[in-house]
Amino acid sequence: MIGQGEVQRIGQIVKPHGVGGEMVVSVPASLDWTDDIDCLVCSLDGILVPFFLESIRGKSSTSILVKFEGYDSVDAIGRFMGLTVYMPLRYVADSDDEIPSWSTFLDWQVIDSAAGVLGTVNAVDDSTPNVLFLVRDGDRERIIPANAEWITKADRKKRTLYYNLPEGLAEL
């Protein structure tokens, strides 16, 4: 069984592309992927399930096209629409020398030194030079700047970002 610690969330399947089983996956603009990826993982009923790729290619800066082996029609891929897509960590750079893309922190918990737990990174907006995290805690959403100067620690094992936000920013 695949665990959350073995994958990184990369996006969501949004719609079919054509009639041959290809699907559009919405991803952050900062996502780095290569053609050597042989599978992606989808969350089905809370269980992470790997699907082998027949093809993967870029569509735009915020979407990729994927086709899973054995799914060759629009009817066959209907169950995938809206599912969250993950990349196995073996395709994600693990070197501490490399600067991770901001999308690495999707699904990570955010804790501020003064305000405590703020929630989980639900989306990354990197469409401007000022990258923002959409942090969700239940029904509450916050927009937190992904400012490296305010991040005091990134704990990969706990999938937690520790912040020291300027006073009042966590309450917005």
PDB file of C-alpha atoms in Angstrom:
ATOM      1  CA  MET A   1       0.000   0.000   0.000  1.00  0.00           C
ATOM      2  CA  ILE A   2       1.277   3.492  -0.885  1.00  0.00           C
ATOM      3  CA  GLY A   3       1.493   6.019   1.955  1.00  0.00           C
ATOM      4  CA  GLN A   4       1.262   9.828   1.873  1.00  0.00           C
ATOM      5  CA  GLY A   5       4.962  10.017   2.737  1.00  0.00           C
ATOM      6  CA  GLU A   6       5.843   8.255  -0.538  1.00  0.00           C
ATOM      7  CA  VAL A   7       4.177  10.754  -2.886  1.00  0.00           C
ATOM      8  CA  GLN A   8       3.922  14.470  -3.610  1.00  0.00           C
ATOM      9  CA  ARG A   9       0.639  16.041  -4.670  1.00  0.00           C
ATOM     10  CA  ILE A  10       0.982  17.634  -8.113  1.00  0.00           C
ATOM     11  CA  GLY A  11      -2.550  18.557  -9.125  1.00  0.00           C
ATOM     12  CA  GLN A  12      -6.031  17.475 -10.095  1.00  0.00           C
ATOM     13  CA  ILE A  13      -7.587  15.828 -13.136  1.00  0.00           C
ATOM     14  CA  VAL A  14      -9.968  18.395 -14.587  1.00  0.00           C
ATOM     15  CA  LYS A  15     -11.355  17.051 -17.875  1.00  0.00           C
ATOM     16  CA  PRO A  16     -10.911  14.652 -20.791  1.00  0.00           C
ATOM     17  CA  HIS A  17      -8.766  15.746 -23.726  1.00  0.00           C
ATOM     18  CA  GLY A  18     -10.090  14.317 -26.948  1.00  0.00           C
ATOM     19  CA  VAL A  19     -11.778  10.926 -27.186  1.00  0.00           C
ATOM     20  CA  GLY A  20      -8.814   8.542 -26.801  1.00  0.00           C
ATOM     21  CA  GLY A  21      -8.482   8.503 -23.013  1.00  0.00           C
ATOM     22  CA  GLU A  22      -6.146  11.449 -22.516  1.00  0.00           C
ATOM     23  CA  MET A  23      -6.856  13.720 -19.504  1.00  0.00           C
ATOM     24  CA  VAL A  24      -5.947  17.299 -18.549  1.00  0.00           C
ATOM     25  CA  VAL A  25      -4.256  17.604 -15.150  1.00  0.00           C
ATOM     26  CA  SER A  26      -4.106  21.064 -13.571  1.00  0.00           C
ATOM     27  CA  VAL A  27      -0.655  21.582 -12.021  1.00  0.00           C
ATOM     28  CA  PRO A  28       1.333  24.489 -10.535  1.00  0.00           C
ATOM     29  CA  ALA A  29       3.405  26.442 -13.070  1.00  0.00           C
ATOM     30  CA  SER A  30       6.522  25.554 -11.083  1.00  0.00           C
ATOM     31  CA  LEU A  31       6.057  21.786 -11.505  1.00  0.00           C
ATOM     32  CA  ASP A  32       9.134  20.070 -12.924  1.00  0.00           C
ATOM     33  CA  TRP A  33       8.473  16.727 -14.582  1.00  0.00           C
ATOM     34  CA  THR A  34      10.362  14.541 -17.003  1.00  0.00           C
ATOM     35  CA  ASP A  35       9.443  12.010 -19.654  1.00  0.00           C
ATOM     36  CA  ASP A  36      10.921   9.138 -17.599  1.00  0.00           C
ATOM     37  CA  ILE A  37       7.910   9.080 -15.256  1.00  0.00           C
ATOM     38  CA  ASP A  38       6.253   5.679 -15.644  1.00  0.00           C
ATOM     39  CA  CYS A  39       3.328   6.114 -13.242  1.00  0.00           C
ATOM     40  CA  LEU A  40       1.241   8.605 -11.338  1.00  0.00           C
ATOM     41  CA  VAL A  41      -0.844   7.980  -8.247  1.00  0.00           C
ATOM     42  CA  CYS A  42      -4.498   8.937  -7.757  1.00  0.00           C
ATOM     43  CA  SER A  43      -6.496   9.063  -4.560  1.00  0.00           C
ATOM     44  CA  LEU A  44      -9.517   6.757  -4.970  1.00  0.00           C
ATOM     45  CA  ASP A  45     -11.852   6.616  -1.974  1.00  0.00           C
ATOM     46  CA  GLY A  46      -8.975   7.670   0.290  1.00  0.00           C
ATOM     47  CA  ILE A  47      -6.604   5.007  -1.037  1.00  0.00           C
ATOM     48  CA  LEU A  48      -3.537   5.923  -3.098  1.00  0.00           C
ATOM     49  CA  VAL A  49      -3.548   3.831  -6.286  1.00  0.00           C
ATOM     50  CA  PRO A  50      -0.745   3.834  -8.912  1.00  0.00           C
ATOM     51  CA  PHE A  51      -1.616   4.034 -12.614  1.00  0.00           C
ATOM     52  CA  PHE A  52       0.974   3.323 -15.300  1.00  0.00           C
ATOM     53  CA  LEU A  53       1.376   5.977 -17.951  1.00  0.00           C
ATOM     54  CA  GLU A  54       1.016   5.414 -21.649  1.00  0.00           C
ATOM     55  CA  SER A  55       1.947   9.061 -22.203  1.00  0.00           C
ATOM     56  CA  ILE A  56       2.561  12.359 -20.429  1.00  0.00           C
ATOM     57  CA  ARG A  57       3.174  15.721 -22.084  1.00  0.00           C
ATOM     58  CA  GLY A  58       2.904  19.410 -21.392  1.00  0.00           C
ATOM     59  CA  LYS A  59      -0.156  21.343 -22.527  1.00  0.00           C
ATOM     60  CA  SER A  60       0.510  24.750 -20.939  1.00  0.00           C
ATOM     61  CA  SER A  61       2.466  26.157 -18.016  1.00  0.00           C
ATOM     62  CA  THR A  62      -0.332  25.051 -15.647  1.00  0.00           C
ATOM     63  CA  SER A  63      -1.545  21.801 -17.208  1.00  0.00           C
ATOM     64  CA  ILE A  64      -0.241  18.499 -18.476  1.00  0.00           C
ATOM     65  CA  LEU A  65      -1.885  15.779 -20.541  1.00  0.00           C
ATOM     66  CA  VAL A  66      -1.736  12.210 -19.243  1.00  0.00           C
ATOM     67  CA  LYS A  67      -2.991   8.899 -20.565  1.00  0.00           C
ATOM     68  CA  PHE A  68      -3.084   5.833 -18.333  1.00  0.00           C
ATOM     69  CA  GLU A  69      -2.417   2.390 -19.807  1.00  0.00           C
ATOM     70  CA  GLY A  70      -5.630   0.490 -20.509  1.00  0.00           C
ATOM     71  CA  TYR A  71      -7.925   3.534 -20.484  1.00  0.00           C
ATOM     72  CA  ASP A  72      -8.656   4.288 -24.132  1.00  0.00           C
ATOM     73  CA  SER A  73     -11.958   6.153 -24.206  1.00  0.00           C
ATOM     74  CA  VAL A  74     -13.835   9.027 -22.609  1.00  0.00           C
ATOM     75  CA  ASP A  75     -16.172   6.521 -20.940  1.00  0.00           C
ATOM     76  CA  ALA A  76     -13.235   4.623 -19.416  1.00  0.00           C
ATOM     77  CA  ILE A  77     -11.714   7.749 -17.822  1.00  0.00           C
ATOM     78  CA  GLY A  78     -14.924   9.246 -16.443  1.00  0.00           C
ATOM     79  CA  ARG A  79     -14.154   7.985 -12.930  1.00  0.00           C
ATOM     80  CA  PHE A  80     -10.909   9.993 -12.851  1.00  0.00           C
ATOM     81  CA  MET A  81     -12.451  13.452 -13.238  1.00  0.00           C
ATOM     82  CA  GLY A  82     -11.789  15.606 -10.168  1.00  0.00           C
ATOM     83  CA  LEU A  83      -9.311  13.170  -8.587  1.00  0.00           C
ATOM     84  CA  THR A  84      -6.146  14.402  -6.902  1.00  0.00           C
ATOM     85  CA  VAL A  85      -2.955  13.299  -8.650  1.00  0.00           C
ATOM     86  CA  TYR A  86       0.342  12.532  -6.918  1.00  0.00           C
ATOM     87  CA  MET A  87       3.870  11.893  -8.170  1.00  0.00           C
ATOM     88  CA  PRO A  88       5.954   9.168  -6.521  1.00  0.00           C
ATOM     89  CA  LEU A  89       8.836  10.743  -4.582  1.00  0.00           C
ATOM     90  CA  ARG A  90      11.361   8.818  -6.651  1.00  0.00           C
ATOM     91  CA  TYR A  91      10.691  11.411  -9.389  1.00  0.00           C
ATOM     92  CA  VAL A  92      11.093  14.344  -7.007  1.00  0.00           C
ATOM     93  CA  ALA A  93      14.544  15.805  -6.314  1.00  0.00           C
ATOM     94  CA  ASP A  94      15.611  14.739  -2.833  1.00  0.00           C
ATOM     95  CA  SER A  95      18.905  16.569  -2.612  1.00  0.00           C
ATOM     96  CA  ASP A  96      19.173  19.182   0.122  1.00  0.00           C
ATOM     97  CA  ASP A  97      21.369  21.184  -2.264  1.00  0.00           C
ATOM     98  CA  GLU A  98      18.513  21.686  -4.704  1.00  0.00           C
ATOM     99  CA  ILE A  99      15.928  24.393  -4.124  1.00  0.00           C
ATOM    100  CA  PRO A 100      12.481  22.748  -4.202  1.00  0.00           C
ATOM    101  CA  SER A 101       9.643  24.194  -6.227  1.00  0.00           C
ATOM    102  CA  TRP A 102       6.864  25.748  -4.158  1.00  0.00           C
ATOM    103  CA  SER A 103       4.483  22.988  -5.333  1.00  0.00           C
ATOM    104  CA  THR A 104       6.560  20.588  -3.209  1.00  0.00           C
ATOM    105  CA  PHE A 105       4.679  21.952  -0.189  1.00  0.00           C
ATOM    106  CA  LEU A 106       1.152  21.013  -1.348  1.00  0.00           C
ATOM    107  CA  ASP A 107      -0.630  19.129   1.450  1.00  0.00           C
ATOM    108  CA  TRP A 108       1.986  20.201   4.034  1.00  0.00           C
ATOM    109  CA  GLN A 109       0.852  21.542   7.397  1.00  0.00           C
ATOM    110  CA  VAL A 110       1.685  25.192   8.182  1.00  0.00           C
ATOM    111  CA  ILE A 111       2.530  26.232  11.758  1.00  0.00           C
ATOM    112  CA  ASP A 112       3.299  29.817  12.786  1.00  0.00           C
ATOM    113  CA  SER A 113       5.499  30.513  15.810  1.00  0.00           C
ATOM    114  CA  ALA A 114       2.901  32.876  17.335  1.00  0.00           C
ATOM    115  CA  ALA A 115      -0.484  31.776  15.922  1.00  0.00           C
ATOM    116  CA  GLY A 116       0.090  28.006  15.989  1.00  0.00           C
ATOM    117  CA  VAL A 117      -1.412  25.650  13.394  1.00  0.00           C
ATOM    118  CA  LEU A 118      -2.741  27.601  10.414  1.00  0.00           C
ATOM    119  CA  GLY A 119      -3.863  24.661   8.274  1.00  0.00           C
ATOM    120  CA  THR A 120      -2.702  22.755   5.214  1.00  0.00           C
ATOM    121  CA  VAL A 121      -1.332  24.115   1.939  1.00  0.00           C
ATOM    122  CA  ASN A 122      -4.177  23.455  -0.489  1.00  0.00           C
ATOM    123  CA  ALA A 123      -2.918  25.374  -3.542  1.00  0.00           C
ATOM    124  CA  VAL A 124       0.062  27.362  -4.767  1.00  0.00           C
ATOM    125  CA  ASP A 125      -0.310  30.536  -6.824  1.00  0.00           C
ATOM    126  CA  ASP A 126       2.988  31.103  -8.589  1.00  0.00           C
ATOM    127  CA  SER A 127       1.570  33.156 -11.454  1.00  0.00           C
ATOM    128  CA  THR A 128       3.339  36.280 -10.146  1.00  0.00           C
ATOM    129  CA  PRO A 129       6.790  36.859  -8.617  1.00  0.00           C
ATOM    130  CA  ASN A 130       5.142  36.857  -5.161  1.00  0.00           C
ATOM    131  CA  VAL A 131       4.222  33.190  -4.706  1.00  0.00           C
ATOM    132  CA  LEU A 132       1.249  32.573  -2.409  1.00  0.00           C
ATOM    133  CA  PHE A 133       0.020  29.526  -0.498  1.00  0.00           C
ATOM    134  CA  LEU A 134      -3.713  28.964  -0.068  1.00  0.00           C
ATOM    135  CA  VAL A 135      -3.825  27.454   3.421  1.00  0.00           C
ATOM    136  CA  ARG A 136      -7.046  25.769   4.490  1.00  0.00           C
ATOM    137  CA  ASP A 137      -8.104  24.813   8.004  1.00  0.00           C
ATOM    138  CA  GLY A 138     -11.615  23.384   7.879  1.00  0.00           C
ATOM    139  CA  ASP A 139     -13.796  26.105   6.382  1.00  0.00           C
ATOM    140  CA  ARG A 140     -11.231  28.856   6.948  1.00  0.00           C
ATOM    141  CA  GLU A 141      -8.874  29.834   4.147  1.00  0.00           C
ATOM    142  CA  ARG A 142      -5.816  32.037   4.438  1.00  0.00           C
ATOM    143  CA  ILE A 143      -3.474  33.358   1.789  1.00  0.00           C
ATOM    144  CA  ILE A 144       0.088  33.216   3.095  1.00  0.00           C
ATOM    145  CA  PRO A 145       3.104  34.513   1.152  1.00  0.00           C
ATOM    146  CA  ALA A 146       5.560  31.734   0.333  1.00  0.00           C
ATOM    147  CA  ASN A 147       8.393  33.903   1.547  1.00  0.00           C
ATOM    148  CA  ALA A 148      11.548  31.944   2.350  1.00  0.00           C
ATOM    149  CA  GLU A 149      12.616  34.626   4.856  1.00  0.00           C
ATOM    150  CA  TRP A 150       9.565  33.850   7.019  1.00  0.00           C
ATOM    151  CA  ILE A 151       9.914  30.060   6.823  1.00  0.00           C
ATOM    152  CA  THR A 152      12.065  28.961   9.738  1.00  0.00           C
ATOM    153  CA  LYS A 153      12.022  25.222   9.018  1.00  0.00           C
ATOM    154  CA  ALA A 154      10.713  22.768   6.430  1.00  0.00           C
ATOM    155  CA  ASP A 155      10.386  19.289   7.953  1.00  0.00           C
ATOM    156  CA  ARG A 156      10.126  16.745   5.112  1.00  0.00           C
ATOM    157  CA  LYS A 157       9.385  13.792   7.381  1.00  0.00           C
ATOM    158  CA  LYS A 158       6.512  15.560   9.151  1.00  0.00           C
ATOM    159  CA  ARG A 159       5.510  17.430   5.953  1.00  0.00           C
ATOM    160  CA  THR A 160       5.346  20.635   7.979  1.00  0.00           C
ATOM    161  CA  LEU A 161       6.374  24.227   7.256  1.00  0.00           C
ATOM    162  CA  TYR A 162       7.277  26.314  10.287  1.00  0.00           C
ATOM    163  CA  TYR A 163       6.752  30.052   9.854  1.00  0.00           C
ATOM    164  CA  ASN A 164       7.599  33.179  11.776  1.00  0.00           C
ATOM    165  CA  LEU A 165       5.016  35.494  10.185  1.00  0.00           C
ATOM    166  CA  PRO A 166       4.962  39.251  10.756  1.00  0.00           C
ATOM    167  CA  GLU A 167       2.532  40.265  13.481  1.00  0.00           C
ATOM    168  CA  GLY A 168      -1.106  40.205  12.348  1.00  0.00           C
ATOM    169  CA  LEU A 169      -0.556  38.405   9.033  1.00  0.00           C
ATOM    170  CA  ALA A 170      -1.889  35.070  10.317  1.00  0.00           C
ATOM    171  CA  GLU A 171      -5.182  36.711  11.315  1.00  0.00           C
ATOM    172  CA  LEU A 172      -5.982  37.993   7.816  1.00  0.00           C
TER     173      LEU A 172
END
